[in-house]
Amino acid sequence: MSDKEFDVIFIGGGPGGYAGAIRAAQLGLKTMLIDDRKGDDGKPAPGGTCLNVGCIPSKALLDSSKHFHHIQHDYTAHGITADGVSIDIDKMLERKRKVVKQLTGGLVQLFKANKIEFVNGRGKLFSDRQVEVTPNDSEKYTATAKHVVLAAGSVPFSIPNVEVDNEYILDNVGALEIPEVPQRFGVIGAGVIGLEMGSVWSRLGAEVVLFEALDDFLPAIDRDMAKVAQREFRKQKLDIRMGCKVSGAEVSDGKVKLSYNDGQDDHEEVFDRLLVAVGRKAATDNLASDDSGVDRTDRGQIKVDAHCRTSAENVWAIGDLVRGPMLAHKASEEGIAVAESIAGQAGHINLETVPWVIYTDPEIAWVGKTEAQLEDEDIEYRSGAFPFAATGRGLAMGNAVGQVKILADAETDELLGCQIVGAYASEFIGEVVVAMEFNGSAEDLARIVHAHPTLSEAVHEAALSVDKRAIHKAN
Ligand code: FAD
Ligand code: AMP
C-alpha cells in the first residue's frame, strides 16, 4: 500500500469521525482522518461541532451561569448569603475556551498514539473512493481507500430575512462568544439549543424572549412532562412565546428589530442580540462529487441503510449527515459500528434506545417512546410517574423539582420509554437505557436496589408505580 492508500478514510473529525477513526485504528486498519477545523490559535481543532461550538462549550457556559444564578437566588434557603456577587464575562469565556482547547488538543495526541494519519484540511469524495485532500497549509493531493466514511456533520438552518452576522444576529457559534450580557436577548426556536443558550444568558441577567412557531412546547416529550418543564422555565422568567413565527430581523444602530406573527397579528420587538436556533441540516456542500454515486434524501441528508452504508460501494455515512437524532453520542456509536463492520465484525447501533438530554435547569432527559407515539402505534401501555418532591435526596439538596415517568407494555411489562424532568436527569437516564437495551421490564427496575438517598430512587418508584405499588406516594 502506498503512502496515499488507506484501508479507510474518514472525512470529518467530529464525534462520529474521530471515534470511528480511533476504533478503526484499534482494529488494525490503516486509517486517515481529515478534518478542516482550526482553533483561534490556528492549530488543528478536531472534535467537530460538539467539542468546538456545541455540546462542550455550551455546557461550560451552562455550568458557569448556573453557579452565578445559584449563589444569588438559591443559597439563602441554605443559610448562605453572598453580597456583591459579580460575573466577569471575559473570564467565563476564557474558561470555556480552555476546556475546548484541552479536549481538541487531547484528540490530536490520541490520533498520534493510534497511528492515525490526521490531516487538518478538507476532503472531497470522487468516484471509486478517491479522496481529494486539501490540507490547510499545503498543496492538494489524492488519496484512495478501500472504504470511505463521510462524517461531515451539520450546519445551522437559516430562515428567510434573518441574516446571521454573528455580531448581533447569532448562530450557535456567536451565541457562545457574546462579550457582555445583553439587556434583551431574543431567541428564534424554543428547541434544545434555544432553551440551553436562552438559559445561559437569562441566568446572567438578560431579559430573554423565545419565539417558537409550533403551538406545542417540546413536542418530543409528553404533554404533562412538557408542562412541568415549561412551568419551571416561566418561574425563571424565560418568556417562551408559543405559536409565534418569526418572519424577519434587521440590524440598525446596534439593535436587532425582529418581526413575528402570533397566529393573528404581526408584531415587532427590539433586542440587543438575537439567536437563530431553528435546527440544523446535513453539511453536504462540496463533500462528494456528482459521480461519487452517493445519493441524498429529499431532506438533503445522505441516504443510508440501517448499517450506515450509502448507495456507493464501500462508502459509509454517519452522524448528523444521516437520519436519526442529531446527537454526539449517536454519531460516535455509528462511527464505531461502521469501523467494526469494515473490519468484518458485527457493528450495530440501536436508534430506539438513544437517550436525549436538554441541559436546562431542570434538565430534561428521555429515551424510547412517548405516550402519544404509543397511542399512534396502537400499543397498549401502562405508565408510572414519581415526583422528586417525594424523594429525600431532592428535598435535602433543595432541588426537588420535576418528576420521572416510565412507560411499559401493558401485557409484557417491557420498558418502552422514560422521561425525566429534574436535576441530573442526564446522569440517571442511563440506567433506563441499559434496562431497555437488555429488553428489561418495569418490574426489573422495580426490583433493583437503588441507593438511598439518591434522585435515582424516583426512577425506582416510577417503575413501582407502573404496577401501582409505589411506596412513597398514594397509588
Ligand atoms: P460534527 O460534530 O459536525 O463534525 C463534523 C466535522 O467535519 C466538523 O468539524 C466540520 O468542520 C468537518 N468537516 C465538514 N466537512 C468537511 C470536509 N469536507 N472535509 C474535512 N472536514 C469537514 N449533542 C449532544 O449529544 N449533546 C449535547 O449536549 C449537544 N449540545 C449541542 C449544543 C449546540 C450549541 C450544538 C450546535 C449542537 C449540540 N449537539 C449536542 C449536537 C452535536 O454537536 C452533534 O450531533 C454532533 O457534533 C454531530 O457529530 P458529527 O461527527 O456527525 O459532526
Ligand atoms: P431544534 O430542532 O430542537 O433545534 O428546534 C428548533 C425549533 O425552531 C423548532 O421547534 C421549530 O419549530 C422552531 N422554528 C423554526 N422556524 C421558526 C420560525 N421562523 N419562528 C419561530 N420558530 C421557528
Coordinates of C-alpha atoms and ligand atoms in Angstrom, one line a residue:
M1 CA 0.0 0.0 0.0
S2 CA 1.5 3.4 -1.0
D3 CA 1.6 6.4 1.4
K4 CA -1.6 7.6 -0.2
E5 CA -3.6 4.3 0.0
F6 CA -5.6 3.5 3.1
D7 CA -8.0 0.9 4.4
V8 CA -10.3 3.6 5.5
I9 CA -10.6 7.4 5.2
F10 CA -12.9 9.4 7.5
I11 CA -13.9 12.8 6.1
G12 CA -14.9 15.0 9.1
G13 CA -13.4 14.7 12.6
G14 CA -16.4 15.3 14.9
P15 CA -17.6 12.8 17.5
G16 CA -18.6 10.5 14.6
G17 CA -15.5 10.7 12.5
Y18 CA -12.9 10.8 15.3
A19 CA -14.4 8.0 17.4
G20 CA -14.7 5.8 14.2
A21 CA -11.1 6.5 13.2
I22 CA -9.8 5.6 16.6
R23 CA -11.8 2.3 16.6
A24 CA -10.6 1.6 13.0
A25 CA -7.0 2.1 14.0
Q26 CA -7.5 -0.1 17.1
L27 CA -8.8 -2.8 14.8
G28 CA -5.5 -2.6 12.8
L29 CA -6.9 -0.7 9.8
K30 CA -4.6 1.8 8.0
T31 CA -6.7 5.0 8.8
M32 CA -6.7 8.5 7.6
L33 CA -8.9 11.2 9.2
I34 CA -9.4 14.6 7.5
D35 CA -10.9 17.5 9.5
D36 CA -10.9 21.1 8.4
R37 CA -11.5 22.9 11.7
K38 CA -8.8 25.3 13.2
G39 CA -8.8 26.9 16.6
D40 CA -8.3 30.7 17.2
D41 CA -4.6 29.9 17.5
G42 CA -4.5 28.4 14.0
K43 CA -3.9 25.0 15.4
P44 CA -6.0 21.9 14.3
A45 CA -9.2 21.7 16.4
P46 CA -10.7 18.3 15.7
G47 CA -13.8 17.3 17.6
G48 CA -16.3 18.9 15.3
T49 CA -19.3 21.0 16.3
C50 CA -19.6 19.1 19.5
L51 CA -16.2 20.0 21.1
N52 CA -15.7 23.4 19.4
V53 CA -19.1 25.1 19.1
G54 CA -21.7 22.7 20.5
C55 CA -22.0 20.3 23.4
I56 CA -18.9 21.1 25.4
P57 CA -18.7 24.9 25.2
S58 CA -22.5 25.2 25.8
K59 CA -22.2 23.0 28.9
A60 CA -19.2 25.1 30.1
L61 CA -21.4 28.2 29.9
L62 CA -24.4 26.5 31.4
D63 CA -22.3 25.5 34.4
S64 CA -20.7 28.9 34.9
S65 CA -24.1 30.6 34.6
K66 CA -25.7 28.1 36.9
H67 CA -23.1 28.8 39.7
F68 CA -23.8 32.6 39.3
H69 CA -27.6 32.1 39.4
H70 CA -27.5 29.7 42.4
I71 CA -25.3 31.9 44.5
Q72 CA -27.7 34.8 44.0
H73 CA -31.0 33.0 44.2
D74 CA -30.8 29.5 45.7
Y75 CA -28.3 29.6 48.6
T76 CA -30.2 31.8 51.0
A77 CA -32.5 28.9 51.9
H78 CA -29.4 27.0 53.0
G79 CA -28.5 29.9 55.2
I80 CA -25.8 31.2 52.9
T81 CA -25.7 34.8 51.9
A82 CA -23.2 36.3 49.5
D83 CA -23.0 40.0 48.9
G84 CA -21.6 41.8 45.9
V85 CA -21.6 38.8 43.6
S86 CA -20.5 39.7 40.1
I87 CA -19.5 37.9 36.9
D88 CA -16.5 38.5 34.7
I89 CA -17.8 37.5 31.3
D90 CA -14.2 37.6 29.7
K91 CA -13.0 35.1 32.4
M92 CA -16.1 32.9 31.9
L93 CA -15.5 32.8 28.1
E94 CA -11.8 32.2 28.6
R95 CA -12.5 29.2 30.9
K96 CA -14.8 27.8 28.2
R97 CA -12.1 28.2 25.5
K98 CA -9.6 26.5 27.8
V99 CA -11.9 23.5 28.2
V100 CA -12.4 23.2 24.5
K101 CA -8.7 23.6 23.7
Q102 CA -7.8 20.9 26.3
L103 CA -10.2 18.4 24.6
T104 CA -9.3 19.2 21.0
G105 CA -5.5 19.1 21.8
G106 CA -6.1 15.8 23.6
L107 CA -7.6 14.4 20.4
V108 CA -4.6 15.3 18.3
Q109 CA -2.5 13.3 20.9
L110 CA -4.9 10.4 20.7
F111 CA -4.6 10.3 16.9
K112 CA -0.8 10.1 17.2
A113 CA -1.0 7.4 19.8
N114 CA -3.2 5.4 17.5
K115 CA -1.1 6.0 14.4
I116 CA -3.9 7.7 12.5
E117 CA -2.9 9.8 9.6
F118 CA -4.6 13.0 10.6
V119 CA -4.8 15.8 8.1
N120 CA -6.1 19.3 9.1
G121 CA -7.8 20.3 5.9
R122 CA -10.7 19.4 3.6
G123 CA -11.6 16.1 2.0
K124 CA -13.9 15.6 -1.0
L125 CA -15.0 12.2 -2.3
F126 CA -14.8 11.4 -6.0
S127 CA -15.7 8.1 -7.8
D128 CA -14.0 4.8 -6.8
R129 CA -13.3 6.1 -3.3
Q130 CA -10.7 8.6 -4.5
V131 CA -10.5 11.4 -2.0
E132 CA -9.1 14.9 -2.9
V133 CA -7.3 16.1 0.2
T134 CA -6.7 19.8 0.6
P135 CA -4.5 20.4 3.7
N136 CA -5.0 23.8 5.4
D137 CA -1.2 24.6 4.9
S138 CA 0.0 22.6 1.8
E139 CA -0.9 21.5 -1.7
K140 CA -3.8 19.3 -2.5
Y141 CA -3.3 15.6 -3.4
T142 CA -5.4 12.5 -4.0
A143 CA -5.6 9.6 -1.6
T144 CA -7.6 6.3 -2.1
A145 CA -9.1 3.9 0.3
K146 CA -10.9 0.5 0.4
H147 CA -13.6 2.3 2.5
V148 CA -14.6 6.0 2.9
V149 CA -16.7 7.2 5.8
L150 CA -18.5 10.6 5.3
A151 CA -18.8 12.3 8.7
A152 CA -19.1 16.0 7.8
G153 CA -21.8 16.7 10.4
S154 CA -24.2 19.6 10.2
V155 CA -24.6 23.4 9.9
P156 CA -27.3 25.6 11.2
F157 CA -30.6 26.1 9.3
S158 CA -31.2 29.7 8.3
I159 CA -34.6 31.4 7.9
P160 CA -35.5 33.9 5.2
N161 CA -35.0 37.6 6.0
V162 CA -32.8 36.8 9.0
E163 CA -29.2 37.2 8.1
V164 CA -26.7 35.8 10.7
D165 CA -23.7 38.2 11.1
N166 CA -22.5 36.6 14.4
E167 CA -22.3 40.1 16.0
Y168 CA -25.9 40.9 16.6
I169 CA -27.8 38.1 14.8
L170 CA -26.1 34.9 16.0
D171 CA -26.0 31.2 15.3
N172 CA -24.5 28.8 17.9
V173 CA -21.0 30.0 17.2
G174 CA -21.8 33.6 18.0
A175 CA -24.0 32.7 20.9
L176 CA -21.1 31.1 22.7
E177 CA -18.9 34.2 22.4
I178 CA -21.2 37.2 23.4
P179 CA -18.8 39.6 25.0
E180 CA -21.2 41.2 27.5
V181 CA -24.6 40.3 29.0
P182 CA -27.2 41.6 26.5
Q183 CA -30.1 43.6 28.2
R184 CA -32.6 41.9 25.9
F185 CA -31.8 38.6 24.3
G186 CA -34.1 37.2 21.6
V187 CA -34.1 33.5 20.6
I188 CA -35.8 32.1 17.5
G189 CA -36.8 28.5 18.2
A190 CA -37.6 27.0 21.6
G191 CA -35.8 23.7 20.9
V192 CA -32.8 22.2 22.5
I193 CA -30.2 24.8 21.6
G194 CA -32.6 27.8 22.0
L195 CA -33.5 26.7 25.6
E196 CA -29.9 26.0 26.6
M197 CA -28.5 29.2 25.3
G198 CA -31.5 31.2 26.5
S199 CA -31.0 29.8 30.0
V200 CA -27.3 30.8 30.0
W201 CA -28.0 34.5 29.2
S202 CA -31.1 34.6 31.3
R203 CA -29.2 33.4 34.4
L204 CA -26.5 36.0 33.7
G205 CA -29.2 38.7 33.8
A206 CA -30.5 39.2 30.3
E207 CA -34.3 39.5 29.7
V208 CA -34.8 36.5 27.4
V209 CA -37.7 36.0 24.9
L210 CA -38.0 32.8 22.9
F211 CA -40.2 32.7 19.8
E212 CA -41.5 29.3 18.8
A213 CA -43.5 28.7 15.6
L214 CA -45.2 25.5 17.0
D215 CA -48.1 25.6 19.4
D216 CA -46.8 22.7 21.5
F217 CA -43.8 23.1 23.7
L218 CA -41.2 20.4 23.2
P219 CA -43.3 18.1 21.1
A220 CA -40.7 15.2 21.5
I221 CA -41.9 14.6 25.1
D222 CA -45.3 14.0 26.7
R223 CA -47.6 17.0 27.4
D224 CA -47.6 16.5 31.2
M225 CA -43.8 16.4 31.3
A226 CA -43.5 19.4 28.9
K227 CA -45.9 21.3 31.2
V228 CA -43.7 20.6 34.2
A229 CA -40.7 22.0 32.3
Q230 CA -42.5 25.0 30.9
R231 CA -43.8 26.0 34.4
E232 CA -40.2 25.9 35.7
F233 CA -38.9 28.0 32.8
R234 CA -41.6 30.5 33.3
K235 CA -40.6 30.8 37.0
Q236 CA -37.1 31.5 35.8
K237 CA -38.6 34.3 33.7
L238 CA -37.8 32.8 30.4
D239 CA -40.5 34.4 28.2
I240 CA -41.5 31.5 25.9
R241 CA -44.0 32.6 23.2
M242 CA -45.6 29.6 21.5
G243 CA -47.2 29.8 18.1
C244 CA -45.1 32.8 17.1
K245 CA -43.4 32.6 13.7
V246 CA -40.6 34.9 13.0
S247 CA -40.7 36.5 9.6
G248 CA -37.6 38.7 9.6
A249 CA -35.0 40.6 11.5
E250 CA -32.8 43.5 10.8
V251 CA -29.9 45.3 12.5
S252 CA -29.7 49.0 12.8
D253 CA -27.9 51.2 15.4
G254 CA -26.6 48.2 17.3
K255 CA -30.0 46.8 17.9
V256 CA -32.0 44.0 16.2
K257 CA -35.6 44.6 15.2
L258 CA -37.5 41.3 14.9
S259 CA -40.8 40.8 13.1
Y260 CA -43.1 38.0 14.0
N261 CA -46.7 36.8 13.7
D262 CA -48.5 35.3 16.7
G263 CA -51.1 33.5 14.6
Q264 CA -53.3 36.6 14.4
D265 CA -51.3 39.7 14.2
D266 CA -47.9 41.0 13.1
H267 CA -45.6 42.3 15.9
E268 CA -42.2 43.8 16.3
E269 CA -39.7 43.5 19.2
V270 CA -36.2 45.1 19.6
F271 CA -33.3 43.1 21.1
D272 CA -29.6 43.7 21.8
R273 CA -28.7 40.3 20.4
L274 CA -30.8 37.6 18.6
L275 CA -30.0 33.9 18.4
V276 CA -31.3 31.9 15.4
A277 CA -31.8 28.3 16.7
V278 CA -34.2 26.7 14.3
G279 CA -32.5 23.4 13.8
R280 CA -29.5 22.1 11.7
K281 CA -29.1 20.5 8.3
A282 CA -26.6 18.0 6.9
A283 CA -23.3 19.6 5.8
T284 CA -23.2 18.1 2.3
D285 CA -21.8 21.1 0.4
N286 CA -18.7 20.2 -1.6
L287 CA -18.4 16.9 0.2
A288 CA -18.9 14.4 -2.7
S289 CA -18.8 14.8 -6.5
D290 CA -21.8 14.1 -8.6
D291 CA -20.2 10.9 -9.9
S292 CA -19.3 9.6 -6.5
G293 CA -22.6 7.6 -6.5
V294 CA -23.7 8.9 -3.1
D295 CA -27.5 9.5 -3.1
R296 CA -29.3 12.0 -0.8
T297 CA -32.7 12.0 0.7
D298 CA -35.4 14.7 -0.1
R299 CA -34.3 16.4 3.1
G300 CA -30.8 16.7 1.8
Q301 CA -29.3 14.1 4.2
I302 CA -27.0 11.3 2.9
K303 CA -29.1 8.2 2.3
V304 CA -28.0 5.2 4.3
D305 CA -29.3 1.8 5.3
A306 CA -29.5 0.5 8.9
H307 CA -25.7 -0.1 8.9
C308 CA -24.8 3.4 7.6
R309 CA -24.0 2.1 4.0
T310 CA -24.6 4.7 1.3
S311 CA -25.6 3.9 -2.3
A312 CA -21.9 3.9 -3.3
E313 CA -19.9 0.7 -2.8
N314 CA -17.9 0.8 0.4
V315 CA -18.8 4.4 1.2
W316 CA -20.5 4.9 4.5
A317 CA -22.0 8.0 6.2
I318 CA -22.7 8.7 9.9
G319 CA -23.7 11.2 12.5
D320 CA -25.6 14.5 11.7
L321 CA -25.2 13.8 8.0
V322 CA -27.8 11.0 8.1
R323 CA -31.2 10.1 9.5
G324 CA -31.8 9.7 13.3
P325 CA -31.2 12.1 16.2
M326 CA -28.6 14.8 15.7
L327 CA -26.7 13.9 18.9
A328 CA -23.0 13.5 19.6
H329 CA -23.3 10.0 21.2
K330 CA -25.3 8.7 18.3
A331 CA -22.7 10.0 15.9
S332 CA -19.8 8.3 17.9
E333 CA -21.6 5.0 18.2
E334 CA -22.3 5.0 14.4
G335 CA -18.6 5.8 13.8
I336 CA -17.6 2.9 16.0
A337 CA -20.2 0.5 14.5
V338 CA -19.0 1.3 10.9
A339 CA -15.3 0.8 11.8
E340 CA -16.3 -2.6 13.2
S341 CA -18.4 -3.5 10.2
I342 CA -15.4 -2.6 7.9
A343 CA -13.2 -4.8 10.0
G344 CA -15.6 -7.7 9.5
Q345 CA -17.3 -7.5 12.9
A346 CA -21.0 -7.1 13.6
G347 CA -21.1 -3.3 14.0
H348 CA -24.5 -2.3 15.4
I349 CA -26.4 0.7 16.8
N350 CA -29.9 0.7 18.2
L351 CA -31.5 4.1 17.4
E352 CA -34.5 3.2 19.6
T353 CA -32.5 3.5 22.8
V354 CA -30.5 6.7 22.1
P355 CA -31.1 9.0 25.1
W356 CA -31.8 12.7 24.6
V357 CA -30.9 15.4 27.0
I358 CA -31.6 19.1 27.3
Y359 CA -29.2 20.7 29.9
T360 CA -31.6 23.3 31.3
D361 CA -32.5 23.6 34.9
P362 CA -34.3 21.3 35.5
E363 CA -32.6 19.0 33.0
I364 CA -34.9 17.1 30.6
A365 CA -33.9 13.6 29.5
W366 CA -35.8 10.9 27.7
V367 CA -35.4 7.6 25.9
G368 CA -37.8 5.5 23.8
K369 CA -41.4 6.3 23.0
T370 CA -43.8 8.8 24.4
E371 CA -47.5 8.2 25.3
A372 CA -48.5 10.0 22.1
Q373 CA -46.3 7.7 19.9
L374 CA -47.6 4.6 21.7
E375 CA -51.2 5.7 21.1
D376 CA -50.4 6.4 17.4
E377 CA -48.9 2.9 17.1
D378 CA -51.9 1.3 18.9
I379 CA -49.6 -0.2 21.6
E380 CA -51.3 -0.8 24.9
Y381 CA -49.2 0.5 27.8
R382 CA -49.1 1.2 31.5
S383 CA -47.4 4.3 32.9
G384 CA -46.0 5.2 36.3
A385 CA -44.7 8.6 37.5
F386 CA -43.0 9.8 40.6
P387 CA -42.1 13.4 41.7
F388 CA -38.7 14.4 43.0
A389 CA -40.6 16.3 45.7
A390 CA -41.2 13.0 47.4
T391 CA -37.6 12.0 47.4
G392 CA -35.4 12.6 50.5
R393 CA -32.4 13.5 48.4
G394 CA -34.3 16.1 46.3
L395 CA -35.5 17.8 49.4
A396 CA -32.1 17.6 51.2
M397 CA -30.4 19.1 48.1
G398 CA -33.1 21.8 47.9
N399 CA -33.8 20.8 44.3
A400 CA -36.9 18.7 44.2
V401 CA -38.4 20.0 41.0
G402 CA -39.8 17.7 38.4
Q403 CA -40.7 14.0 38.0
V404 CA -39.9 10.7 36.4
K405 CA -42.3 8.9 34.1
I406 CA -41.9 5.3 32.9
L407 CA -43.9 3.6 30.2
A408 CA -44.2 -0.2 29.9
D409 CA -46.0 -2.6 27.6
A410 CA -49.4 -3.4 29.2
E411 CA -49.1 -7.1 28.5
T412 CA -45.4 -8.0 28.7
D413 CA -44.3 -5.1 31.0
E414 CA -41.3 -4.5 28.7
L415 CA -39.9 -0.9 29.1
L416 CA -41.0 1.3 26.2
G417 CA -39.9 4.7 27.3
C418 CA -38.8 7.0 30.1
Q419 CA -38.9 10.8 30.5
I420 CA -37.3 12.7 33.3
V421 CA -37.6 16.4 34.2
G422 CA -35.3 17.2 37.1
A423 CA -31.8 17.8 38.4
Y424 CA -29.1 15.4 37.0
A425 CA -31.7 13.7 34.7
S426 CA -28.8 13.4 32.2
E427 CA -26.9 11.1 34.5
F428 CA -29.6 8.7 35.6
I429 CA -31.5 8.3 32.3
G430 CA -28.6 5.9 31.7
E431 CA -30.0 3.2 33.9
V432 CA -33.2 3.1 32.0
V433 CA -31.2 3.0 28.7
V434 CA -29.3 0.0 30.0
A435 CA -32.5 -1.8 31.1
M436 CA -34.1 -1.1 27.7
E437 CA -31.1 -2.4 25.8
F438 CA -31.5 -5.7 27.8
N439 CA -35.2 -5.7 27.0
G440 CA -35.9 -5.2 30.7
S441 CA -39.3 -4.7 32.2
A442 CA -40.6 -2.1 34.7
E443 CA -40.7 -5.0 37.2
D444 CA -36.9 -5.4 36.7
L445 CA -36.3 -1.8 37.5
A446 CA -38.7 -2.0 40.4
R447 CA -36.8 -5.0 41.9
I448 CA -33.3 -3.4 41.6
V449 CA -31.9 -2.0 44.8
H450 CA -31.4 1.8 44.4
A451 CA -29.0 3.6 46.8
H452 CA -30.7 5.8 49.4
P453 CA -30.9 8.7 49.4
T454 CA -30.5 9.4 45.7
L455 CA -32.5 11.1 43.0
S456 CA -32.5 7.8 41.1
E457 CA -34.9 6.5 43.7
A458 CA -37.5 8.4 41.7
V459 CA -36.8 6.0 38.8
H460 CA -37.3 3.1 41.1
E461 CA -40.6 4.5 42.5
A462 CA -41.9 5.4 39.0
A463 CA -41.2 1.7 38.0
L464 CA -43.1 0.5 41.1
S465 CA -45.8 3.0 40.2
V466 CA -46.4 1.3 36.8
D467 CA -47.8 -1.6 38.9
K468 CA -49.5 0.9 41.3
R469 CA -47.2 -0.1 44.2
A470 CA -45.0 3.0 44.8
I471 CA -44.1 3.2 48.4
H472 CA -43.7 7.0 48.9
K473 CA -46.9 8.2 47.2
A474 CA -50.5 7.3 47.0
N475 CA -51.2 5.0 44.0
Ligands
FAD1 P1 -19.7 17.4 13.6 O1 -19.5 17.4 15.0 O2 -20.5 18.5 13.0 O3 -18.3 17.2 12.9 C1 -18.1 17.3 11.6 C2 -16.7 17.9 11.3 O4 -16.3 17.7 10.0 C3 -16.7 19.4 11.6 O5 -15.6 19.8 12.3 C4 -16.6 20.0 10.1 O6 -15.9 21.3 10.1 C5 -15.8 18.9 9.5 N1 -16.0 18.8 8.0 C6 -17.1 19.0 7.3 N2 -16.9 18.8 6.0 C7 -15.6 18.5 5.9 C8 -14.8 18.2 4.8 N3 -15.3 18.1 3.5 N4 -13.5 17.9 5.0 C9 -13.0 18.0 6.2 N5 -13.7 18.3 7.3 C10 -15.0 18.5 7.1 N6 -25.3 16.8 21.1 C11 -25.3 16.1 22.2 O7 -25.3 14.8 22.1 N7 -25.3 16.6 23.4 C12 -25.3 18.0 23.6 O8 -25.2 18.5 24.7 C13 -25.2 18.8 22.4 N8 -25.2 20.1 22.5 C14 -25.1 20.9 21.4 C15 -25.1 22.3 21.5 C16 -25.0 23.1 20.4 C17 -25.0 24.6 20.5 C18 -25.0 22.5 19.1 C19 -24.8 23.3 17.8 C20 -25.0 21.1 18.9 C21 -25.1 20.3 20.1 N9 -25.2 18.9 20.0 C22 -25.2 18.1 21.1 C23 -25.2 18.2 18.7 C24 -23.8 17.6 18.4 O9 -22.9 18.7 18.4 C25 -23.8 16.9 17.0 O10 -24.9 16.0 17.0 C26 -22.5 16.2 16.8 O11 -21.4 17.1 16.8 C27 -22.5 15.5 15.4 O12 -21.3 14.9 15.2 P2 -20.8 14.6 13.8 O13 -19.5 13.9 14.0 O14 -21.8 14.0 12.9 O15 -20.5 16.0 13.1
AMP2 P1 -34.4 22.2 17.4 O1 -34.7 21.4 16.2 O2 -34.6 21.4 18.7 O3 -33.1 22.9 17.4 O4 -35.6 23.3 17.5 C1 -35.7 24.3 16.5 C2 -37.1 25.0 16.7 O5 -37.2 26.2 15.9 C3 -38.3 24.1 16.3 O6 -39.1 23.9 17.4 C4 -39.0 24.9 15.2 O7 -40.4 24.8 15.3 C5 -38.6 26.3 15.6 N1 -38.7 27.3 14.4 C6 -38.3 27.0 13.1 N2 -38.5 28.1 12.3 C7 -39.1 29.1 13.1 C8 -39.5 30.5 13.0 N3 -39.4 31.1 11.8 N4 -40.0 31.2 14.0 C9 -40.1 30.6 15.2 N5 -39.7 29.3 15.5 C10 -39.2 28.6 14.5

